[in-house]
GROMACS .gro file of C-alpha atoms in nm:
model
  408
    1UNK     CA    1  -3.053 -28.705  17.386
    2UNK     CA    2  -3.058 -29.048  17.570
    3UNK     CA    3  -2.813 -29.130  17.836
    4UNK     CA    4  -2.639 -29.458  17.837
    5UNK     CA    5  -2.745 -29.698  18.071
    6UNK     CA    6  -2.549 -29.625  18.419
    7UNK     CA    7  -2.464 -30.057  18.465
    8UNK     CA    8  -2.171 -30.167  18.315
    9UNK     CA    9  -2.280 -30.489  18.109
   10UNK     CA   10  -2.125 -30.815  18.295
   11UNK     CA   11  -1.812 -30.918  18.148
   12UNK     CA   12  -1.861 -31.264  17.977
   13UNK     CA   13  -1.800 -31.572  18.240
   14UNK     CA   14  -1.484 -31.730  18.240
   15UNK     CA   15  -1.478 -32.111  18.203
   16UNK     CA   16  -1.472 -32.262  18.535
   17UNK     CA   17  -1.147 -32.408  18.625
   18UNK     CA   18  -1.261 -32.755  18.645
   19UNK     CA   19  -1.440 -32.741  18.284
   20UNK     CA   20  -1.122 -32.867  18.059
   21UNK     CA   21  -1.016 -33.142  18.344
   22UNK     CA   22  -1.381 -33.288  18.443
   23UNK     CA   23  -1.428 -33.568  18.161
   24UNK     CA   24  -1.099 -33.692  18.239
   25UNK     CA   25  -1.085 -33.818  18.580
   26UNK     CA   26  -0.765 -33.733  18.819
   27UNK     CA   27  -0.517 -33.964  18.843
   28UNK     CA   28  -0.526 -34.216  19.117
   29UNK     CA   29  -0.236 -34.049  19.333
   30UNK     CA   30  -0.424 -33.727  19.343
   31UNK     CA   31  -0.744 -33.848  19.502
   32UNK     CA   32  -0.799 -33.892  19.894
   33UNK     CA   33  -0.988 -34.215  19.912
   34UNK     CA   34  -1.219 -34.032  20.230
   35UNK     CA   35  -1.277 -33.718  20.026
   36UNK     CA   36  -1.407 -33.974  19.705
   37UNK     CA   37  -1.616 -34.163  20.008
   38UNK     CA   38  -1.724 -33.812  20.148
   39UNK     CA   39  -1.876 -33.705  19.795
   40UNK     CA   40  -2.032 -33.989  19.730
   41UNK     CA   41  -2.266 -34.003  20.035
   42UNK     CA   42  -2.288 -33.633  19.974
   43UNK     CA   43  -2.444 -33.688  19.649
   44UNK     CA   44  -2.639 -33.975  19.694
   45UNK     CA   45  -2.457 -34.282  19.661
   46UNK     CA   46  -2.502 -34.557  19.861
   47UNK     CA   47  -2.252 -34.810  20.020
   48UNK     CA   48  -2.388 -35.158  20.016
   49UNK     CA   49  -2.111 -35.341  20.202
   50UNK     CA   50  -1.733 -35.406  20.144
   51UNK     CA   51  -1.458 -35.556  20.327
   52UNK     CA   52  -1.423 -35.404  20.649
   53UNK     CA   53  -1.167 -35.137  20.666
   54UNK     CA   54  -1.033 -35.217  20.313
   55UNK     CA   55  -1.293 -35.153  20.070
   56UNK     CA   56  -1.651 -35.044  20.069
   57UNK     CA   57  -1.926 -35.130  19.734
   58UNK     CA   58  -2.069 -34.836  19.632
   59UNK     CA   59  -2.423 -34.803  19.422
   60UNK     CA   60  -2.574 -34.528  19.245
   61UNK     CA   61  -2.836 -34.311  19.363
   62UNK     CA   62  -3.208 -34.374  19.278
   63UNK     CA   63  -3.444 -34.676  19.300
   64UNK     CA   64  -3.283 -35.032  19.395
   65UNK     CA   65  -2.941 -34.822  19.355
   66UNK     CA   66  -2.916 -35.001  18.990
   67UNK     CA   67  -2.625 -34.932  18.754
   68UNK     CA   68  -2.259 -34.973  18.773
   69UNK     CA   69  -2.138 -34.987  19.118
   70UNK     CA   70  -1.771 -34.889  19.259
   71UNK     CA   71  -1.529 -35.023  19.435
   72UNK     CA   72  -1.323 -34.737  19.681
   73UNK     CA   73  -1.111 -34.828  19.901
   74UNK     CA   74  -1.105 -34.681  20.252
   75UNK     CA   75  -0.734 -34.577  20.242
   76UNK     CA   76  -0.398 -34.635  20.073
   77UNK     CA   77  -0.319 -34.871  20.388
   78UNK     CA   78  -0.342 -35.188  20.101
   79UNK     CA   79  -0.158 -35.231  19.744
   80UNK     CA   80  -0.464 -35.278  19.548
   81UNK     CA   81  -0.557 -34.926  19.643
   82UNK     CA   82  -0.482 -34.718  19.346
   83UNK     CA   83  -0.583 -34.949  19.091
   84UNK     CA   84  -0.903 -34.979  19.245
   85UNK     CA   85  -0.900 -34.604  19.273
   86UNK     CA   86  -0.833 -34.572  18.900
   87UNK     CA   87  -1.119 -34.862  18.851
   88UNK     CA   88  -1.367 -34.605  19.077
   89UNK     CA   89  -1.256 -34.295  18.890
   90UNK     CA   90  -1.280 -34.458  18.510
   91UNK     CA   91  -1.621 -34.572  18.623
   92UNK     CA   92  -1.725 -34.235  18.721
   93UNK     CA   93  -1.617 -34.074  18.436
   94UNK     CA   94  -1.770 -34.361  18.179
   95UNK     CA   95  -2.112 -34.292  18.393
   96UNK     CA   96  -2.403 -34.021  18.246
   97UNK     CA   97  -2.579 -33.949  18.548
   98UNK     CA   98  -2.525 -33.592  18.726
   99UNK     CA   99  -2.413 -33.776  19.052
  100UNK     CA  100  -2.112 -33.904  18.889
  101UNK     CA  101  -2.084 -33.570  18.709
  102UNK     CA  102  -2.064 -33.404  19.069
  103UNK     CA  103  -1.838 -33.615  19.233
  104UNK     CA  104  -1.618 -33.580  18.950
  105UNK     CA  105  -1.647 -33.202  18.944
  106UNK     CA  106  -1.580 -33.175  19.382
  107UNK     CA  107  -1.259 -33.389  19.321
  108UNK     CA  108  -1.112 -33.227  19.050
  109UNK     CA  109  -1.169 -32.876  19.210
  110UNK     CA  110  -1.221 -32.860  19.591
  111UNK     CA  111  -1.523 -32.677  19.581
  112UNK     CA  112  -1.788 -32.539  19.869
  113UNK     CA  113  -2.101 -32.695  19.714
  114UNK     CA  114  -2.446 -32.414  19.714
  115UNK     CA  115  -2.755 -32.628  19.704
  116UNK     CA  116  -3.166 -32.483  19.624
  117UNK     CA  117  -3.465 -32.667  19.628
  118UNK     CA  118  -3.751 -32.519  19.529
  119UNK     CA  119  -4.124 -32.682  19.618
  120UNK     CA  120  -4.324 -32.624  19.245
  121UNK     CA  121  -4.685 -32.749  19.209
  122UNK     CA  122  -4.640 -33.062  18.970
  123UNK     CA  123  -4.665 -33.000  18.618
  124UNK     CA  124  -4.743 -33.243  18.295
  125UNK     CA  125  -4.355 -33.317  18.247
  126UNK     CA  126  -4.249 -33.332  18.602
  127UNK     CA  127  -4.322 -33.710  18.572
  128UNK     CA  128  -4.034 -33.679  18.324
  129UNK     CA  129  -3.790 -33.457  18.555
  130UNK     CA  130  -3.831 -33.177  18.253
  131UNK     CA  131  -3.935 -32.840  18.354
  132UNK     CA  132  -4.067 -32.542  18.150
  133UNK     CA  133  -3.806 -32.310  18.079
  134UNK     CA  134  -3.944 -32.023  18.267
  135UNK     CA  135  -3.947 -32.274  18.567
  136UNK     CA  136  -3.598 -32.343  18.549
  137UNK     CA  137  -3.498 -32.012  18.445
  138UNK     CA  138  -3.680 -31.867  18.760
  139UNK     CA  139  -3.454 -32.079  18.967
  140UNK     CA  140  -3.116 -32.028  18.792
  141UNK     CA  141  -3.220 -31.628  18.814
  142UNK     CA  142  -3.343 -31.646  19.203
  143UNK     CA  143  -2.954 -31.865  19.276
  144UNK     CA  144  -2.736 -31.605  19.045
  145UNK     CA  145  -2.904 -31.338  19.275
  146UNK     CA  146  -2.865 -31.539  19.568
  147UNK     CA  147  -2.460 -31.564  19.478
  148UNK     CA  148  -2.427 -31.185  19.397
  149UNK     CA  149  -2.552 -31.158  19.774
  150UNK     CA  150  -2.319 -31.340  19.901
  151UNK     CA  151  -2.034 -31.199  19.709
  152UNK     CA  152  -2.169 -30.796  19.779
  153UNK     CA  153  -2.146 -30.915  20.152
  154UNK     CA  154  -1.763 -31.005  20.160
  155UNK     CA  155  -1.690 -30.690  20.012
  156UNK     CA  156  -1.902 -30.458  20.259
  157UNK     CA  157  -2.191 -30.480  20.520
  158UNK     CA  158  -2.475 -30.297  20.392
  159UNK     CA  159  -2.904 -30.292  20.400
  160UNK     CA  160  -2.830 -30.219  20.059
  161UNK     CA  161  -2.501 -30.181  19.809
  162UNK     CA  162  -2.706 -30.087  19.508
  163UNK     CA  163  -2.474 -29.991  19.243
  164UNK     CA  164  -2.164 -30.029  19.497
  165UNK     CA  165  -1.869 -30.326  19.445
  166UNK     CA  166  -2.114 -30.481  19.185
  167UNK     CA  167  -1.750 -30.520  18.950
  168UNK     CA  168  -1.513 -30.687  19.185
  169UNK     CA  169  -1.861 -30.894  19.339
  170UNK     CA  170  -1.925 -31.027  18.948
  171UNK     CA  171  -1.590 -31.128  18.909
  172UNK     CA  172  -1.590 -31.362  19.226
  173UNK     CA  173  -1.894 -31.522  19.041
  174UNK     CA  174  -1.670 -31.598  18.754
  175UNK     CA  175  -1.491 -31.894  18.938
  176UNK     CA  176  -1.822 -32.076  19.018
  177UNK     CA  177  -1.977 -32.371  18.830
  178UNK     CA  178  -2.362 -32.416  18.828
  179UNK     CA  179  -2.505 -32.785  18.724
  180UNK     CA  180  -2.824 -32.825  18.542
  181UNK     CA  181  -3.136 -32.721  18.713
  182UNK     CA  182  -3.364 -33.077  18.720
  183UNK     CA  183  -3.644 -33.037  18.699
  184UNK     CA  184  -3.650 -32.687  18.755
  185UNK     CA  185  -3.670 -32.768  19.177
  186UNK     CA  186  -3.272 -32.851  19.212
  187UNK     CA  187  -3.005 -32.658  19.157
  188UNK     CA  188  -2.616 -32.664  19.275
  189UNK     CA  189  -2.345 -32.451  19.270
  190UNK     CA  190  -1.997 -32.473  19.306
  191UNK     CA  191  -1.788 -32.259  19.474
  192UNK     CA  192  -1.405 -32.325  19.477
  193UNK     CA  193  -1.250 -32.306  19.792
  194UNK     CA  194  -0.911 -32.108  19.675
  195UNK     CA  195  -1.132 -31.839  19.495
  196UNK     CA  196  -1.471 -31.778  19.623
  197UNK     CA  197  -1.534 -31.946  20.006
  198UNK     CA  198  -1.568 -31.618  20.121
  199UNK     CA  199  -1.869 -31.613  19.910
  200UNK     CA  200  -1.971 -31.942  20.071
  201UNK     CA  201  -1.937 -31.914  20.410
  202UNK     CA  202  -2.124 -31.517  20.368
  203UNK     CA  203  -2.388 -31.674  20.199
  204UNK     CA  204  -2.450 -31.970  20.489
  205UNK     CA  205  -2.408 -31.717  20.807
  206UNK     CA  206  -2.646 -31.440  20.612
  207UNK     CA  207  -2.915 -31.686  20.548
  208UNK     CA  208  -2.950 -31.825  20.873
  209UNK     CA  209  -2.968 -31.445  21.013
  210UNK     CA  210  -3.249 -31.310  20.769
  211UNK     CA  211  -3.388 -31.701  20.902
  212UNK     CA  212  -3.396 -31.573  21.240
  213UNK     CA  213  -3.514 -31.215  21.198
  214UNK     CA  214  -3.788 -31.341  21.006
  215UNK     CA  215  -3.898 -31.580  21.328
  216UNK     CA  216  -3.848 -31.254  21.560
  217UNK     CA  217  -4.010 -31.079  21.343
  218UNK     CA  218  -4.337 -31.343  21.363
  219UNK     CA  219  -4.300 -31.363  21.705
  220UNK     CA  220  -4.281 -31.027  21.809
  221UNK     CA  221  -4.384 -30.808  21.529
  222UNK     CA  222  -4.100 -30.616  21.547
  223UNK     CA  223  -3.837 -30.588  21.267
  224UNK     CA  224  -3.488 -30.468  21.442
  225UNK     CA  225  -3.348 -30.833  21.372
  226UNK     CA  226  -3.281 -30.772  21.028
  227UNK     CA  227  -3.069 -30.453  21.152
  228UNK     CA  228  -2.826 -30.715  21.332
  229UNK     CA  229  -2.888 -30.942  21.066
  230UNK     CA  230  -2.685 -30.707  20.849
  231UNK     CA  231  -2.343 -30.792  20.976
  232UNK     CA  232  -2.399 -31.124  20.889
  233UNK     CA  233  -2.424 -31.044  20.539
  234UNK     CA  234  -2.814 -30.995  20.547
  235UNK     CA  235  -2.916 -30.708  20.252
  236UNK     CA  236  -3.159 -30.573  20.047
  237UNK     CA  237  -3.018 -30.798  19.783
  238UNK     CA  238  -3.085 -31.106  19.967
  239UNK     CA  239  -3.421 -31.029  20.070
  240UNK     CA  240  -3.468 -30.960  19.658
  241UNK     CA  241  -3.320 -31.300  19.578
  242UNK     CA  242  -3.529 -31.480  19.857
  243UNK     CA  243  -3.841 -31.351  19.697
  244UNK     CA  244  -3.785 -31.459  19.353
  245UNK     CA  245  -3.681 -31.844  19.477
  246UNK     CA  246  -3.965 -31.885  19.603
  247UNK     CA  247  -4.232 -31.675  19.476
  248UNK     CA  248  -4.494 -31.919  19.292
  249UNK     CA  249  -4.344 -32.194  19.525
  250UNK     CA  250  -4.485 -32.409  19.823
  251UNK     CA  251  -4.182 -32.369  20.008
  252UNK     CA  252  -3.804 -32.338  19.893
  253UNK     CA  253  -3.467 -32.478  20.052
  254UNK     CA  254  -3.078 -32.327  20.073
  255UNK     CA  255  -2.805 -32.527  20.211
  256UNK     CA  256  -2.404 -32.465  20.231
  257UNK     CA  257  -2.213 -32.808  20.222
  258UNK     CA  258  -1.838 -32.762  20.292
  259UNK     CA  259  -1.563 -32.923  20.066
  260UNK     CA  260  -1.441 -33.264  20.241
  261UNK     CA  261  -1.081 -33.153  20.092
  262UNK     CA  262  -1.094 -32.804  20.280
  263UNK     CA  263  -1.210 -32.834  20.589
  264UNK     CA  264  -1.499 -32.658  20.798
  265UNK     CA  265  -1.418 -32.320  20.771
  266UNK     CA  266  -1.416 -32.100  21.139
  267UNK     CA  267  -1.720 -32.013  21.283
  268UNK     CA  268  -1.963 -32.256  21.065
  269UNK     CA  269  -2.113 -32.625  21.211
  270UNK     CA  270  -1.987 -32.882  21.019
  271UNK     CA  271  -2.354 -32.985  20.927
  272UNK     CA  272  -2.617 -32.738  20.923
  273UNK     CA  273  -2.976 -32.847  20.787
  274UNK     CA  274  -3.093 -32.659  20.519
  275UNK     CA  275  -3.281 -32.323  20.608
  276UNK     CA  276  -3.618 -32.334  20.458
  277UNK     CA  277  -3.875 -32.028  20.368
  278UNK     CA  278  -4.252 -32.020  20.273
  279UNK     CA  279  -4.472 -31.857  20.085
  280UNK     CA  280  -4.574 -31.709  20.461
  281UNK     CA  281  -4.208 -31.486  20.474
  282UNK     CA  282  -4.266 -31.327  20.148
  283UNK     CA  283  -4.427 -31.041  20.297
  284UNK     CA  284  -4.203 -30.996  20.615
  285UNK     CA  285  -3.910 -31.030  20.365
  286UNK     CA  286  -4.067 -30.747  20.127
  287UNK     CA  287  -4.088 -30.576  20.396
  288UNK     CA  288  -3.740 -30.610  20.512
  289UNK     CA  289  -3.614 -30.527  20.174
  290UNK     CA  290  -3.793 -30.198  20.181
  291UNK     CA  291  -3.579 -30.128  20.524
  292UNK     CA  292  -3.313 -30.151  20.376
  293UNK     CA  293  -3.338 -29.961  20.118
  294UNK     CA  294  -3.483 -29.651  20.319
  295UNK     CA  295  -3.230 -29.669  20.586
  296UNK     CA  296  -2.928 -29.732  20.402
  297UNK     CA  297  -2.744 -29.331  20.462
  298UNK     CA  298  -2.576 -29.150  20.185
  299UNK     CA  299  -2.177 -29.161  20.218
  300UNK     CA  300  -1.969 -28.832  20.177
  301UNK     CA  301  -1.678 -28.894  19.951
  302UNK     CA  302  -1.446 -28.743  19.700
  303UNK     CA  303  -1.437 -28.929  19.330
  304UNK     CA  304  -1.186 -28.942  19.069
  305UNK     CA  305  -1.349 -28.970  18.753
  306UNK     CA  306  -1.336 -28.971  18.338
  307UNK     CA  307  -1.598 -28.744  18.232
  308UNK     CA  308  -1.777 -28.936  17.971
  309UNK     CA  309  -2.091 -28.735  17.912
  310UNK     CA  310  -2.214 -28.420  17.942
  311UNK     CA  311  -2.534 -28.223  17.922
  312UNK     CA  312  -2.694 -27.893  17.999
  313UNK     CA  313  -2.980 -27.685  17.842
  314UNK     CA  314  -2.801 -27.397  17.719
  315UNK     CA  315  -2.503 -27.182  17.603
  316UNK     CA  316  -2.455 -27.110  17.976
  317UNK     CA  317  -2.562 -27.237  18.354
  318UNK     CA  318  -2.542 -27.557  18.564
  319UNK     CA  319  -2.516 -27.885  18.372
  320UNK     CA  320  -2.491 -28.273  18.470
  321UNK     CA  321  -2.203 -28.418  18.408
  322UNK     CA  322  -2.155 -28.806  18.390
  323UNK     CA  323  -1.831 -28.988  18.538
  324UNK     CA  324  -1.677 -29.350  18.491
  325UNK     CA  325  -1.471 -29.344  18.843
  326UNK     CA  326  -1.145 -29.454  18.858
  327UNK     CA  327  -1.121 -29.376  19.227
  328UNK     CA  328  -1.318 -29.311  19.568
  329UNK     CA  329  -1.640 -29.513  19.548
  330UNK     CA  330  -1.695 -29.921  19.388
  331UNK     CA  331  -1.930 -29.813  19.154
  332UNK     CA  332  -1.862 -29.781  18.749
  333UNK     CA  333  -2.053 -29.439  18.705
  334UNK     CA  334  -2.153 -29.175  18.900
  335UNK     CA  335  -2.417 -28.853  18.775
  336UNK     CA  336  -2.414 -28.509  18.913
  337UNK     CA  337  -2.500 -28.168  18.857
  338UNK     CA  338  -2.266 -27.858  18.837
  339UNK     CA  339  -2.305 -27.488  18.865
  340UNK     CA  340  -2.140 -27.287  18.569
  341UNK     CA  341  -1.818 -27.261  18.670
  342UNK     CA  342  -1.731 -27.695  18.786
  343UNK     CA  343  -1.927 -27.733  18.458
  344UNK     CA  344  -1.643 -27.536  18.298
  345UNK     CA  345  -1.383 -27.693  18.444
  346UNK     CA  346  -1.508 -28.034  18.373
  347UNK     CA  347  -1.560 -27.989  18.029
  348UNK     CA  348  -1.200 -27.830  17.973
  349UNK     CA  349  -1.025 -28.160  18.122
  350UNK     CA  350  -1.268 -28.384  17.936
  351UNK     CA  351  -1.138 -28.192  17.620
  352UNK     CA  352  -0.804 -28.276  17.673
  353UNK     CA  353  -0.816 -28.660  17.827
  354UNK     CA  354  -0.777 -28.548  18.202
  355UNK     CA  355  -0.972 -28.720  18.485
  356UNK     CA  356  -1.194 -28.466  18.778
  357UNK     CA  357  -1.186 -28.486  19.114
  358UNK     CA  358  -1.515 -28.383  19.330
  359UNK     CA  359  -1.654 -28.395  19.621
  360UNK     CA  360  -2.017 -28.424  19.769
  361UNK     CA  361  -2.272 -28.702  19.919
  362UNK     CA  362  -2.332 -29.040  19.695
  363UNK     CA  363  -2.723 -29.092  19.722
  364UNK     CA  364  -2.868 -29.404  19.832
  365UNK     CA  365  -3.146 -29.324  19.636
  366UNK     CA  366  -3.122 -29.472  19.294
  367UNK     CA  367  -2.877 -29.731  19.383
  368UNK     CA  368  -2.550 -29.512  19.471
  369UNK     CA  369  -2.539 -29.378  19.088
  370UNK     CA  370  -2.574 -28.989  19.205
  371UNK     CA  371  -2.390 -28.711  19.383
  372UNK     CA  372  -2.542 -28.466  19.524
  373UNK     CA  373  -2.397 -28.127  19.621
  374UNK     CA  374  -2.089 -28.212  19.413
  375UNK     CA  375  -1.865 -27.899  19.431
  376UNK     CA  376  -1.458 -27.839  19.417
  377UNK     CA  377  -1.398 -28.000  19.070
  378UNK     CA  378  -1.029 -27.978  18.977
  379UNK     CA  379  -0.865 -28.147  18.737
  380UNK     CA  380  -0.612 -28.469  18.785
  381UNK     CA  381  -0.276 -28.534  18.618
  382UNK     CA  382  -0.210 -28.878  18.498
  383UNK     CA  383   0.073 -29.051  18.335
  384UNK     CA  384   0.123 -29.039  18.000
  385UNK     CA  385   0.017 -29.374  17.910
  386UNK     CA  386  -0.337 -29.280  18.087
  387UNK     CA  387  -0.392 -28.969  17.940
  388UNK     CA  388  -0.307 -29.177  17.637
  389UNK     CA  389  -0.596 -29.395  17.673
  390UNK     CA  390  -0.849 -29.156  17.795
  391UNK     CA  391  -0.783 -28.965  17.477
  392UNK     CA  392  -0.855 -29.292  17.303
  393UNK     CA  393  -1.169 -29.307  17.511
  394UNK     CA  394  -1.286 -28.980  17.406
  395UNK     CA  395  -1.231 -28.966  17.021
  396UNK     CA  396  -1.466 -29.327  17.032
  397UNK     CA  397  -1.698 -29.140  17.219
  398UNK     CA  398  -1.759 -28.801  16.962
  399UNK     CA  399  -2.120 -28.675  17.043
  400UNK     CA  400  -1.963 -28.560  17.389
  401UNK     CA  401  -1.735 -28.290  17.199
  402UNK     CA  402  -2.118 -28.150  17.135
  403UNK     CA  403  -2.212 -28.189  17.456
  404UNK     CA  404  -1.867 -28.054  17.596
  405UNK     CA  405  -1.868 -27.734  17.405
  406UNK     CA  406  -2.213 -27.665  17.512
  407UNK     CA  407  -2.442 -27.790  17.231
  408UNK     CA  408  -2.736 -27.990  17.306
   0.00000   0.00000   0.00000
């Protein structure tokens, strides 16, 4: 019999907050005029004079700066201010190119904003700014990594999480909007400030650590950076992410740029360049990765848990016994084995909709998914509206009656 796979599949994204405002621009009253200025430099816009301390002209980004420029005032200090604000914001919306998109999207929804750059050899439709799809797909796979990092790290510090907080870490990805990929070599994310900065400023501190363990490491040969490194969000995950942006790359770029709306949050520089690797760190970065994962220890706990599968050889004797845990661990499933008698006792509350409780050591090995010397299985009471559903649960779920009753 085949086991289900131990992952939970990713619950389908939400719509970012900002998708059902962004083609309509905000009204003039709820725009900052030095946040609209502070975007547009961010993203490439270029002021080209103005009346001092009124007004300033503002032109497009690319060659010559051609295309409709704006008028944005400097502050509501003048009358004419929110008209020309409205004038700025119509124009913006009106406009097709992804810097107008951007500045949109950062004003509607004060957002952290995740850039990559990656450094491809040049390809027949580069000339174009097209990219194959397994270019761009490579670097929208490498940054979803990249943010998973980030958002593992605010829940723990760990070499390596594995299976662990993987739910709640998805979930902060829900709230973040990723623009197109041109090109395949530029990517950005945003991050909201009210939902996922934590995510952010992780993300900013942990790459500038695996950065700097990486330039001990080349300096010294030695490798106990990255231990430090870890409680600045550094992980096994990260390393993993680094390699993919920019394996099959001359070089590849992160930076963290900070919502004008929000604020600099504590401990992070205002402006930071953005931290760069090579091809040259790929192997001091595998190497990290590997660290990680052998030194990350087992963790003694005791797990509540559904039984939702069960298997042994025979009539009689140990069997495995698979949980989805309610409580005790982050992780959706957990696997064990059980001598005859916790085997019994698990199958008796799976037969009639009652959760386990057990204790023993969840193995790094494999990702967290296993317990190991699992003994002391007693069974939980629940409310009725619980039991209820784990009933539900089990008559969807029929081939484990088989299983529970000792069939194979």
């Amino acid at each position: 019999m085949t086991h289900r796979p131990l992952d939970e599949p990713l619950r389908p994204v939400r719509p970012h907050p900002v998708e059902a405002v962004w083609n309509r621009p905000p009204e003039p009253g709820e725009v900052d005029p030095a946040v609209l200025g502070a975007l547009l430099r961010r993203h490439g816009w270029q002021r080209r004079g103005g009346a001092p301390g009124r007004y300033g002209r503002w032109t497009p980004p690319g060659p010559g700066g051609g295309g409709t420029s704006l008028l944005v005032p400097e502050s509501r200090a003048f009358p004419d201010s929110d008209d020309l604000l409205g004038e700025a914001l119509q124009a913006l919306a009106r406009s097709q190119t992804p810097a107008a998109r951007e500045v949109l999207v950062g004003l509607a929804v004060p957002s952290d904003e995740i850039r990559w750059w990656r450094d491809t050899p040049a390809g027949p439709a580069a000339a174009a700014g097209a990219a194959s799809w397994a270019v761009e797909e490579q670097l929208r796979s490498a940054a979803r990594l990249m943010l998973l990092a980030g958002a593992l790290a605010t829940r723990a510090r760990a070499g390596y999480h594995g299976a662990r907080h993987r739910r709640p870490a998805a979930a902060m990805l829900e709230s973040v909007l990723v623009g197109s990929a041109a090109g395949g070599r530029h990517l950005t994310a945003f991050a909201p400030v009210a939902a996922a900065r934590p995510l952010a400023v992780r993300l900013h501190q942990a790459l500038y650590a695996v950065r700097e363990a990486i330039d001990y490491q080349r300096a010294t040969g030695a490798m106990d950076a990255f231990d430090g490194a870890v409680e600045a969000g550094a992980s096994r995950e990260l390393t993993e992410a680094l390699i993919a942006l920019v394996r099959g790359t001359e070089g590849a770029r992160v930076a963290v740029e900070w919502a004008p709306a929000a604020g600099v949050p504590e401990d992070c520089a205002a402006t930071a360049e953005p931290v760069e690797f090579s091809p040259g760190d790929l192997p001091v970065l595998r190497e990290a990765g590997a660290r990680y994962l052998r030194e990350e220890p087992s963790v003694s706990v005791r797990i509540t848990g559904a039984v939702v599968r069960m298997r042994r050889s025979g009539p009689r004797g140990e069997g495995s016994v698979r949980l989805r845990v309610l409580a005790g661990a982050e992780i959706p499933y957990v696997r064990l084995s059980l001598d005859e008698e916790d085997y019994r006792i698990a199958g008796q509350a799976h037969l009639v909709g009652l959760p386990v409780r057990v204790r023993g050591r969840l193995e790094s090995r494999g990702g967290f998914r296993r317990i190991t010397g699992a003994s002391g299985v007693v069974p939980v009471q629940v409310d009725e509206a619980e039991r209820d559903r784990l009933m539900k649960s089990l008559q969807e779920n029929l081939d484990c009656f088989e299983e529970a009753c000792g069939g194979d």
